[in-house]
Tab-separated table of C-alpha atoms and ligand atoms in Angstrom:
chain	number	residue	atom	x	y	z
A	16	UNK	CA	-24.251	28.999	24.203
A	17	UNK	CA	-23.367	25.120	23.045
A	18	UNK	CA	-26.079	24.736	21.593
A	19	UNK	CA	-25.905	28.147	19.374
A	20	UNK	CA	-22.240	27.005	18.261
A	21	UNK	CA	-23.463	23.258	17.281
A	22	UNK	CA	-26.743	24.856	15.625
A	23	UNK	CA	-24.235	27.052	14.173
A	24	UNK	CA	-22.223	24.259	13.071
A	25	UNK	CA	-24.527	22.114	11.613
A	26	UNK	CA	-26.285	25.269	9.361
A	27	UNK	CA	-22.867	24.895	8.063
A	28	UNK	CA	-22.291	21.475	7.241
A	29	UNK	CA	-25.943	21.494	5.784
A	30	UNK	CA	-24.838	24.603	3.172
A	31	UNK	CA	-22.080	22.567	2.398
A	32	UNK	CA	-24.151	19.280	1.649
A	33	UNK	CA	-26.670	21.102	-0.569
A	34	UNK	CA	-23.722	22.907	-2.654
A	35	UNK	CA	-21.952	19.982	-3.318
A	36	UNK	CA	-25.234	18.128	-4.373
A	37	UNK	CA	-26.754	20.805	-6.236
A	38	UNK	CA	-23.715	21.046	-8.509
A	39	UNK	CA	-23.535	17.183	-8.375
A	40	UNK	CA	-19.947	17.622	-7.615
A	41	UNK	CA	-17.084	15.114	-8.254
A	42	UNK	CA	-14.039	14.947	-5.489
A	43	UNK	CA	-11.061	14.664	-6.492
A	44	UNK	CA	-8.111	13.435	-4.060
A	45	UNK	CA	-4.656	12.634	-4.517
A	46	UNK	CA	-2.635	9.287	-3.541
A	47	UNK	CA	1.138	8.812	-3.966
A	48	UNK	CA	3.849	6.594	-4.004
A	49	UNK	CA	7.380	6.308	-4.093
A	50	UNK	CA	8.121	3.341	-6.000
A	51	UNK	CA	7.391	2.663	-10.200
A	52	UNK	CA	3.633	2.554	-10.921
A	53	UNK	CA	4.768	-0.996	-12.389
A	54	UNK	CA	5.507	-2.172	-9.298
A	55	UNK	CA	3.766	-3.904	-6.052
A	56	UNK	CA	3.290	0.046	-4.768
A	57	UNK	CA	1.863	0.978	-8.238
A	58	UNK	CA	-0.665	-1.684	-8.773
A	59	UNK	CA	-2.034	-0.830	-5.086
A	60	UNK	CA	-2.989	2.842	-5.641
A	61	UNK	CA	-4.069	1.951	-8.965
A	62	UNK	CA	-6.494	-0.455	-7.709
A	63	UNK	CA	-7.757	1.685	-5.077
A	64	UNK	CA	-8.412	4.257	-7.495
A	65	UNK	CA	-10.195	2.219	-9.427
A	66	UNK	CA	-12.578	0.739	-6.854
A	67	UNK	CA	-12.872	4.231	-5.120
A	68	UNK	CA	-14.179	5.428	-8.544
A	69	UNK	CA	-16.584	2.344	-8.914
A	70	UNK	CA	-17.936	1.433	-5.926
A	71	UNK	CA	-18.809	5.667	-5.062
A	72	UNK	CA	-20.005	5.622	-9.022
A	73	UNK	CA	-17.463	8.100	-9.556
A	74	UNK	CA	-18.343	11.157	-7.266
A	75	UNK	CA	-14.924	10.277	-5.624
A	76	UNK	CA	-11.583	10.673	-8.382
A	77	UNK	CA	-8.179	9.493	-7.315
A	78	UNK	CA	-5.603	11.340	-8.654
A	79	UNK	CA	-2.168	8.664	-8.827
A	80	UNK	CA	1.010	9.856	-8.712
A	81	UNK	CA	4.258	7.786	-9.167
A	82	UNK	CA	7.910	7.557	-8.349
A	83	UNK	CA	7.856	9.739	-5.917
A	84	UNK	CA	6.674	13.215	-8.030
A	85	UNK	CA	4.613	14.530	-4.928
A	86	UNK	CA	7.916	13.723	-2.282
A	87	UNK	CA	9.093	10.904	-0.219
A	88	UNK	CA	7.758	9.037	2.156
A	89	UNK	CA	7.856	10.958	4.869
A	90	UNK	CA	7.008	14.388	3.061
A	91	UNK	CA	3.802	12.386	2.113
A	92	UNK	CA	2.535	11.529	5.713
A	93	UNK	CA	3.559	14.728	6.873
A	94	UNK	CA	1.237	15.862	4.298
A	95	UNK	CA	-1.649	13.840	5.032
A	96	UNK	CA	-1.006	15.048	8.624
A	97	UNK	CA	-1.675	18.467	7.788
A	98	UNK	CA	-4.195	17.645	4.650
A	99	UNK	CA	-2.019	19.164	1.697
A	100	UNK	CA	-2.399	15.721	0.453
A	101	UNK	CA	-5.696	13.668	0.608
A	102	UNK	CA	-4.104	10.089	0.507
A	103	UNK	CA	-0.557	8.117	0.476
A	104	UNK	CA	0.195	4.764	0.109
A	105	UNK	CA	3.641	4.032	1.930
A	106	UNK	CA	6.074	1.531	3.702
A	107	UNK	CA	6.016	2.474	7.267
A	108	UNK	CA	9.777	3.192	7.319
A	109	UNK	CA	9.413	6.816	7.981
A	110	UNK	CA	5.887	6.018	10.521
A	111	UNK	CA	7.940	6.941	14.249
A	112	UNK	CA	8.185	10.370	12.981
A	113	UNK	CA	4.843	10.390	13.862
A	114	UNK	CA	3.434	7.246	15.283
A	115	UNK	CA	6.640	6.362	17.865
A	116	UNK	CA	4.922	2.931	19.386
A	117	UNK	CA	4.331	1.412	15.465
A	118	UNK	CA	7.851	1.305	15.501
A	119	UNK	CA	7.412	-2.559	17.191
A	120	UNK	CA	6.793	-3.861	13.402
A	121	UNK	CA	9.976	-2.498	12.782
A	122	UNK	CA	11.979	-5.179	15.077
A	123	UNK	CA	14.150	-7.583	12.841
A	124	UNK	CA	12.801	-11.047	12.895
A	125	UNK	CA	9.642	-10.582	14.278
A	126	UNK	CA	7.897	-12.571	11.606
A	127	UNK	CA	8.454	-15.833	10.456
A	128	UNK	CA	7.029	-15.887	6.766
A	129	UNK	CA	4.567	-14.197	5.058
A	130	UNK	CA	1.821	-15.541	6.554
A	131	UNK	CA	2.651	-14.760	10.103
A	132	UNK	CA	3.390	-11.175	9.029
A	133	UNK	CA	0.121	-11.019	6.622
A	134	UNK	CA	-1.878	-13.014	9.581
A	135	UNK	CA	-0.882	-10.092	12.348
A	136	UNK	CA	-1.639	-7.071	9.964
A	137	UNK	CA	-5.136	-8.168	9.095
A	138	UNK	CA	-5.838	-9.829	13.171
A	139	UNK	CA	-7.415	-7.935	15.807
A	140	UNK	CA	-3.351	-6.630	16.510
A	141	UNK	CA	-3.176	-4.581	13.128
A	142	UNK	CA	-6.434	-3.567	13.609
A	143	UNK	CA	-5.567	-2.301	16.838
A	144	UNK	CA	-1.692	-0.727	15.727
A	145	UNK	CA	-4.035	1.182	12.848
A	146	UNK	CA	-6.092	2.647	15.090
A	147	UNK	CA	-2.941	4.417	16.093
A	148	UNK	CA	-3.007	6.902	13.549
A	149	UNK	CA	-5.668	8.796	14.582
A	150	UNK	CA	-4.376	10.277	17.500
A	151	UNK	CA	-1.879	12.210	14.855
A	152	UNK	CA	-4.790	13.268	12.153
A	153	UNK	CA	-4.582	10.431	10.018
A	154	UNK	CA	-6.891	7.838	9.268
A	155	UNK	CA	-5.352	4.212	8.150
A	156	UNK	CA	-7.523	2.413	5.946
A	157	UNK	CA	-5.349	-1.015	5.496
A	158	UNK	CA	-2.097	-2.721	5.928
A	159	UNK	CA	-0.677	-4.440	2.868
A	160	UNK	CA	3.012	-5.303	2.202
A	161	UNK	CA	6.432	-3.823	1.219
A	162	UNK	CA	8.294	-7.198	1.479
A	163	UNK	CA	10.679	-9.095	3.806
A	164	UNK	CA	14.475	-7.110	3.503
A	165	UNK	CA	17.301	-8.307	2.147
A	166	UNK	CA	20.628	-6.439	1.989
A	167	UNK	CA	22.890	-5.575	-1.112
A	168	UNK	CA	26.130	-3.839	-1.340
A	169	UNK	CA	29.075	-3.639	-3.491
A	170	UNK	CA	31.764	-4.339	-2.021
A	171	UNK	CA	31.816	-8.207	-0.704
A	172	UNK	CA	29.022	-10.957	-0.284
A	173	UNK	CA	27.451	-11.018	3.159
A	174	UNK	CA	26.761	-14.555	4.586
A	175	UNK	CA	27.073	-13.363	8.585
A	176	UNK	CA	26.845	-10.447	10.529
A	177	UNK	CA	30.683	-10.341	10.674
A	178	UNK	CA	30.640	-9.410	6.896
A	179	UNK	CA	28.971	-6.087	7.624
A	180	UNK	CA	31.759	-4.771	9.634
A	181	UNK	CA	32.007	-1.383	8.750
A	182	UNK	CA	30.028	-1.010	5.639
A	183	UNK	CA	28.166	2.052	5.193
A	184	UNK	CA	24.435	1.287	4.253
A	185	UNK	CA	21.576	3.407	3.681
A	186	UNK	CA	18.737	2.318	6.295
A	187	UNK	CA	15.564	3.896	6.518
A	188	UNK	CA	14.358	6.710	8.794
A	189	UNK	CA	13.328	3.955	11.394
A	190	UNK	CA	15.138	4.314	14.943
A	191	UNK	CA	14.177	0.342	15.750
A	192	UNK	CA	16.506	-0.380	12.452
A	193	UNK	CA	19.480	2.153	13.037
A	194	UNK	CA	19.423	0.743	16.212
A	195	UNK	CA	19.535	-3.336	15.015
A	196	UNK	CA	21.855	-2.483	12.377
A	197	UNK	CA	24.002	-0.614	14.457
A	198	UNK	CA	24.407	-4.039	16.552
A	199	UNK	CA	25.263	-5.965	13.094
A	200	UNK	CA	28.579	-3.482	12.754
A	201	UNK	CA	26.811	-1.262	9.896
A	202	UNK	CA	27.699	2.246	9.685
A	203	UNK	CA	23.655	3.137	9.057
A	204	UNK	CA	23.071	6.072	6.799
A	205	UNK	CA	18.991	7.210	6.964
A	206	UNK	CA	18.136	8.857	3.922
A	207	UNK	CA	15.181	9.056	1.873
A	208	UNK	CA	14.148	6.581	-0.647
A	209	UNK	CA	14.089	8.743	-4.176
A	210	UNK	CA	17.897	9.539	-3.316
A	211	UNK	CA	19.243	6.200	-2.613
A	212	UNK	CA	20.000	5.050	-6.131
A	213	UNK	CA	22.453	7.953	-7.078
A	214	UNK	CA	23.722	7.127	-3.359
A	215	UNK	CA	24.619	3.776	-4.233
A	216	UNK	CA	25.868	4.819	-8.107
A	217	UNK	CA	28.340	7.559	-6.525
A	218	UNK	CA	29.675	5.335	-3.503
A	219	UNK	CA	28.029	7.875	-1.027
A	220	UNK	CA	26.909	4.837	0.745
A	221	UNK	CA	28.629	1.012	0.021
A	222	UNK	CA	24.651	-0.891	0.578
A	223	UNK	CA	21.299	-0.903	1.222
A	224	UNK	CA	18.412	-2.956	2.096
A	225	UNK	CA	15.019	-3.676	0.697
A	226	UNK	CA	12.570	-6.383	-0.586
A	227	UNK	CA	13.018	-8.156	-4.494
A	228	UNK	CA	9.968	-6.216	-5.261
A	229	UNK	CA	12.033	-2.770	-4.418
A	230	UNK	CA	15.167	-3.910	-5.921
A	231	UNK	CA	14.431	-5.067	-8.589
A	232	UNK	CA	11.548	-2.088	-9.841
A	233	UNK	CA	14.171	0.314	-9.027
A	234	UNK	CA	17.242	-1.128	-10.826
A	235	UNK	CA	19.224	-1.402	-7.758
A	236	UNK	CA	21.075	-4.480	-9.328
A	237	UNK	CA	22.831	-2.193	-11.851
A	238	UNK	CA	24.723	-0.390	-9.120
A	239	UNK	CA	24.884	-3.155	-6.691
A	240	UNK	CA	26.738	-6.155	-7.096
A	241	UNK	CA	25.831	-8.419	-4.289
A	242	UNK	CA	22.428	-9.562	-2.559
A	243	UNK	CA	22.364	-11.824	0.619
A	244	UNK	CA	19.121	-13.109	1.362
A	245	UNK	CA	19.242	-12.274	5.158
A	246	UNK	CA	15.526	-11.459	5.148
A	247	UNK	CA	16.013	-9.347	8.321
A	248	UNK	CA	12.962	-7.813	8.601
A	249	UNK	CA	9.557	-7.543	7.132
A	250	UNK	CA	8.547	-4.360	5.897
A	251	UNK	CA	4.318	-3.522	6.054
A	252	UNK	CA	2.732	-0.668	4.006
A	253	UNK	CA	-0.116	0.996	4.829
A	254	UNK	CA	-2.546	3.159	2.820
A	255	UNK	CA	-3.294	6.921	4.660
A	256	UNK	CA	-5.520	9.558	5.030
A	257	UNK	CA	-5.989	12.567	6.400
A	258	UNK	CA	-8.680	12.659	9.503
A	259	UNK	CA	-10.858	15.209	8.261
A	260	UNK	CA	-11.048	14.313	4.778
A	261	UNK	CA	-12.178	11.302	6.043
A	262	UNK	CA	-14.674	12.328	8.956
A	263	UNK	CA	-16.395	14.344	6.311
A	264	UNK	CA	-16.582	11.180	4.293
A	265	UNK	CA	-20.705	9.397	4.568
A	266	UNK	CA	-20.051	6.482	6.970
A	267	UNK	CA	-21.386	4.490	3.203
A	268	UNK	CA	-18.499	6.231	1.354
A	269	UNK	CA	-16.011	5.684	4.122
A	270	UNK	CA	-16.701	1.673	3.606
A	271	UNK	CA	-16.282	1.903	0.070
A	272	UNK	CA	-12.662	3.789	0.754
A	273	UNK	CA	-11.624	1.184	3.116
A	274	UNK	CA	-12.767	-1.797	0.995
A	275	UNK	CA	-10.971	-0.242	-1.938
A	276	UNK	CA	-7.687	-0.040	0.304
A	277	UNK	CA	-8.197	-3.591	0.919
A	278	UNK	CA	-8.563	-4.524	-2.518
A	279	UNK	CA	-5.561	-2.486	-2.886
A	280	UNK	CA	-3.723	-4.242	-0.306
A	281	UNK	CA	-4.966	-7.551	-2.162
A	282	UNK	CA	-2.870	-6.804	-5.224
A	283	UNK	CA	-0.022	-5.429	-3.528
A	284	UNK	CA	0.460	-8.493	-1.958
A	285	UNK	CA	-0.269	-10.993	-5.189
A	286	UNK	CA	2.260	-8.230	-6.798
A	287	UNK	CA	4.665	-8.896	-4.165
A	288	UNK	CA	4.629	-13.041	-4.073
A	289	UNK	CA	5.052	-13.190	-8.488
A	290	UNK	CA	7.913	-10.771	-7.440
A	291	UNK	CA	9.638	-13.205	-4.569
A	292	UNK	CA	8.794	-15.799	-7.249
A	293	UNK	CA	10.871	-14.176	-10.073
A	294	UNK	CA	13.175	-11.465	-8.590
A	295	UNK	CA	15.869	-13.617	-7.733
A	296	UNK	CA	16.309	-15.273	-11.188
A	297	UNK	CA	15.723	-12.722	-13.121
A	298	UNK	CA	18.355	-10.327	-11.221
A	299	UNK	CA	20.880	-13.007	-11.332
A	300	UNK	CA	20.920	-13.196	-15.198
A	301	UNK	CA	21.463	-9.509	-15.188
A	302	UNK	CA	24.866	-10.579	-13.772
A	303	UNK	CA	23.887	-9.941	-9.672
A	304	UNK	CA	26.074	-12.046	-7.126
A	305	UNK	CA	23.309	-13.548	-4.852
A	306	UNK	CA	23.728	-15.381	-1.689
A	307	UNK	CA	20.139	-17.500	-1.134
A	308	UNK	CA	22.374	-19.715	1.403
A	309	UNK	CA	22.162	-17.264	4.760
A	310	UNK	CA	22.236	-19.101	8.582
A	311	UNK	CA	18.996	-16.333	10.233
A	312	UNK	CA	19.699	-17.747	13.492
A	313	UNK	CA	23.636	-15.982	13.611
A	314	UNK	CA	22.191	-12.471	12.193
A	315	UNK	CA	19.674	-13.533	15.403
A	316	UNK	CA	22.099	-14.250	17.980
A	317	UNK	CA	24.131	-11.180	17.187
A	318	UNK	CA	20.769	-9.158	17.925
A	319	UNK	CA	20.177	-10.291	21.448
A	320	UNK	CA	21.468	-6.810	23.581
A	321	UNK	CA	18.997	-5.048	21.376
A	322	UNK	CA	16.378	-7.327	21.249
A	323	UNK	CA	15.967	-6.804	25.201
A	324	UNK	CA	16.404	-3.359	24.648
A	325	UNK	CA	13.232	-3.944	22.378
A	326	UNK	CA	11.448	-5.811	24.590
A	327	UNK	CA	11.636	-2.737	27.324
A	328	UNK	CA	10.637	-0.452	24.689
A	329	UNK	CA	7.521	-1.930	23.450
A	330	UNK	CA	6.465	-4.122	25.839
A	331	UNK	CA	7.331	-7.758	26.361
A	332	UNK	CA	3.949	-9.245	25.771
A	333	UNK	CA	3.105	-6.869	23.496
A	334	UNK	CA	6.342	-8.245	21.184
A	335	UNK	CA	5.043	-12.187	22.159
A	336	UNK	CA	1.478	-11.752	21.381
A	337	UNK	CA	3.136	-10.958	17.440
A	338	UNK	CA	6.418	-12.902	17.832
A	339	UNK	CA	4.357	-16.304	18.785
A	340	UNK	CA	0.922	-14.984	16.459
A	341	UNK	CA	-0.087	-18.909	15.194
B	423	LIG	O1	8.522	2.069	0.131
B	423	LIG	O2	12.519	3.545	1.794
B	423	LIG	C1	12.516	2.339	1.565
B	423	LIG	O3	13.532	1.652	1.594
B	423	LIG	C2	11.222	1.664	1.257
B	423	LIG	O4	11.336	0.299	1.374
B	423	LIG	C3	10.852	1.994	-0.142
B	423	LIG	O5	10.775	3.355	-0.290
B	423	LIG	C4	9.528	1.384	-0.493
């Protein structure tokens, strides 16, 4: 009886091997994001593309779609998950929908710099935390970066937590960070990316918080009058597909998709260090208020209840082995 259904199974796969040969058929597959395609999203989907389409000598198309034009963030995994959409490329802000325990890159401060956040995502730990996806029907083909946070508003300049008493701030749909910002005296707001500009514009919300790279590619400056450079927490992407698209994928092809989401990743993360190296400039001549001068260790100390709460969450050693990552 198996064996009928897996000889039945494999006639199947066969027919659909000699179709697709016979007509020496291109596949074409969608990616997304919801930032500017000039931006440090932009450049990684367009480099993927391009190495998809060159290294599989084109039988593979990606399809790139900008600005959010195929949904938000969260619309987009949830339609990888159920393989409306082939691909997404996104920050993992909306991720605990549906992977809960990736929620420990989420914890403010966890990374030092750059290089300890870069270091973790591409060590045997991101490895392992990408893995995670495929219990959910989606396949993660590389980290790369959305940026360390920094938090603007317009209505005073924040150089300790006691300055965010009270002020209303769109967070993202991460429990870990309505939880921490709760703890700083914010009034978090979740809400999806593509609204939060006409948020901010209309004083539906007083702040928000992102990297330069975000800010500044989405204009936030002319809405927002103030940017402290409290660098709260870092902020990974992650390039997604859906599990079946990519278990029918040659185990050849499937190296050429992840070494195109690497190359991907690359640029995202040269995109994002020209960004930290101009931003701040750049956004201050356009008449922005910004406060480079920010004491970490108070916005630290005011985290501690929540921090342990953390630590029970996720594991202690599971928080060292990426807190202490040399
Ligand atoms: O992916 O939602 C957010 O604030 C993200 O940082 C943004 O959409 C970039």
């Amino acid at each position: 009886y198996f064996g009928l259904i897996r000889g039945a199974a494999m006639t199947g796969v066969a027919v659909a091997a000699l179709t697709a040969g016979a007509a020496q058929a291109q596949t074409v597959m969608r990616i997304n994001v919801s930032m500017p395609q000039d931006g440090h999203h932009g450049i990684a989907i367009d480099t993927f593309a391009e190495q998809v389409e060159s290294l599989t000598d084109g039988r593979y198309q990606i399809e790139t779609f900008y600005a959010g034009s195929l949904g938000a963030e969260r619309e987009s995994i949830e339609g990888v998950q159920l393989g409306t959409l082939e691909l997404t490329f996104t920050s993992t802000g909306p991720v605990p929908n549906f992977v809960p325990e990736l929620s420990i890159l989420d914890i403010p401060f966890l990374f030092r710099d750059y290089e300890h956040a870069r270091g973790v995502l591409d060590s045997e730990i991101g490895d392992e935390l990408l893995g995670r996806f495929e219990a959910h029907g989606i396949k993660g083909l590389a980290w790369a970066d959305n940026g360390f946070r920094h938090m603007t508003n317009d209505i005073r300049p924040i150089a300790s937590p006691s300055d965010l008493d009270g002020l209303k701030m769109r967070t993202m749909e991460s429990p870990v960070h309505i939880a921490a910002y709760r703890e700083f005296g914010i009034l978090p707001t979740p809400m999806a990316f593509p609204e939060v500009f006409a948020a901010l514009q209309q004083g539906v919300v007083d702040g928000q918080e992102n990297p330069l790279s975000v800010i500044e590619s989405n204009n936030f400056d002319e809405v927002q009058q103030y940017l402290s450079m409290t660098g709260h927490v870092f902020s990974p992407c992650v390039f997604l597909m859906n599990l079946d698209m990519w278990n029918q994928l040659s185990e050849e092809d499937q190296g050429h998709f992840v070494t195109a989401a690497q190359a991907g990743a690359e640029a995202n993360r040269a995109r994002v260090d020209a960004d930290e190296e101009t931003a701040i400039e750049s956004m201050r001549a356009d008449g922005m208020e910004i406060i480079e001068d920010v004491d970490r260790d108070i916005f630290i100390e005011a985290l501690a209840a929540v921090n342990a709460q953390f630590e029970e969450q996720f594991g202690a050693e599971e928080v060292a082995a990426i807190r202490d990552w040399q």
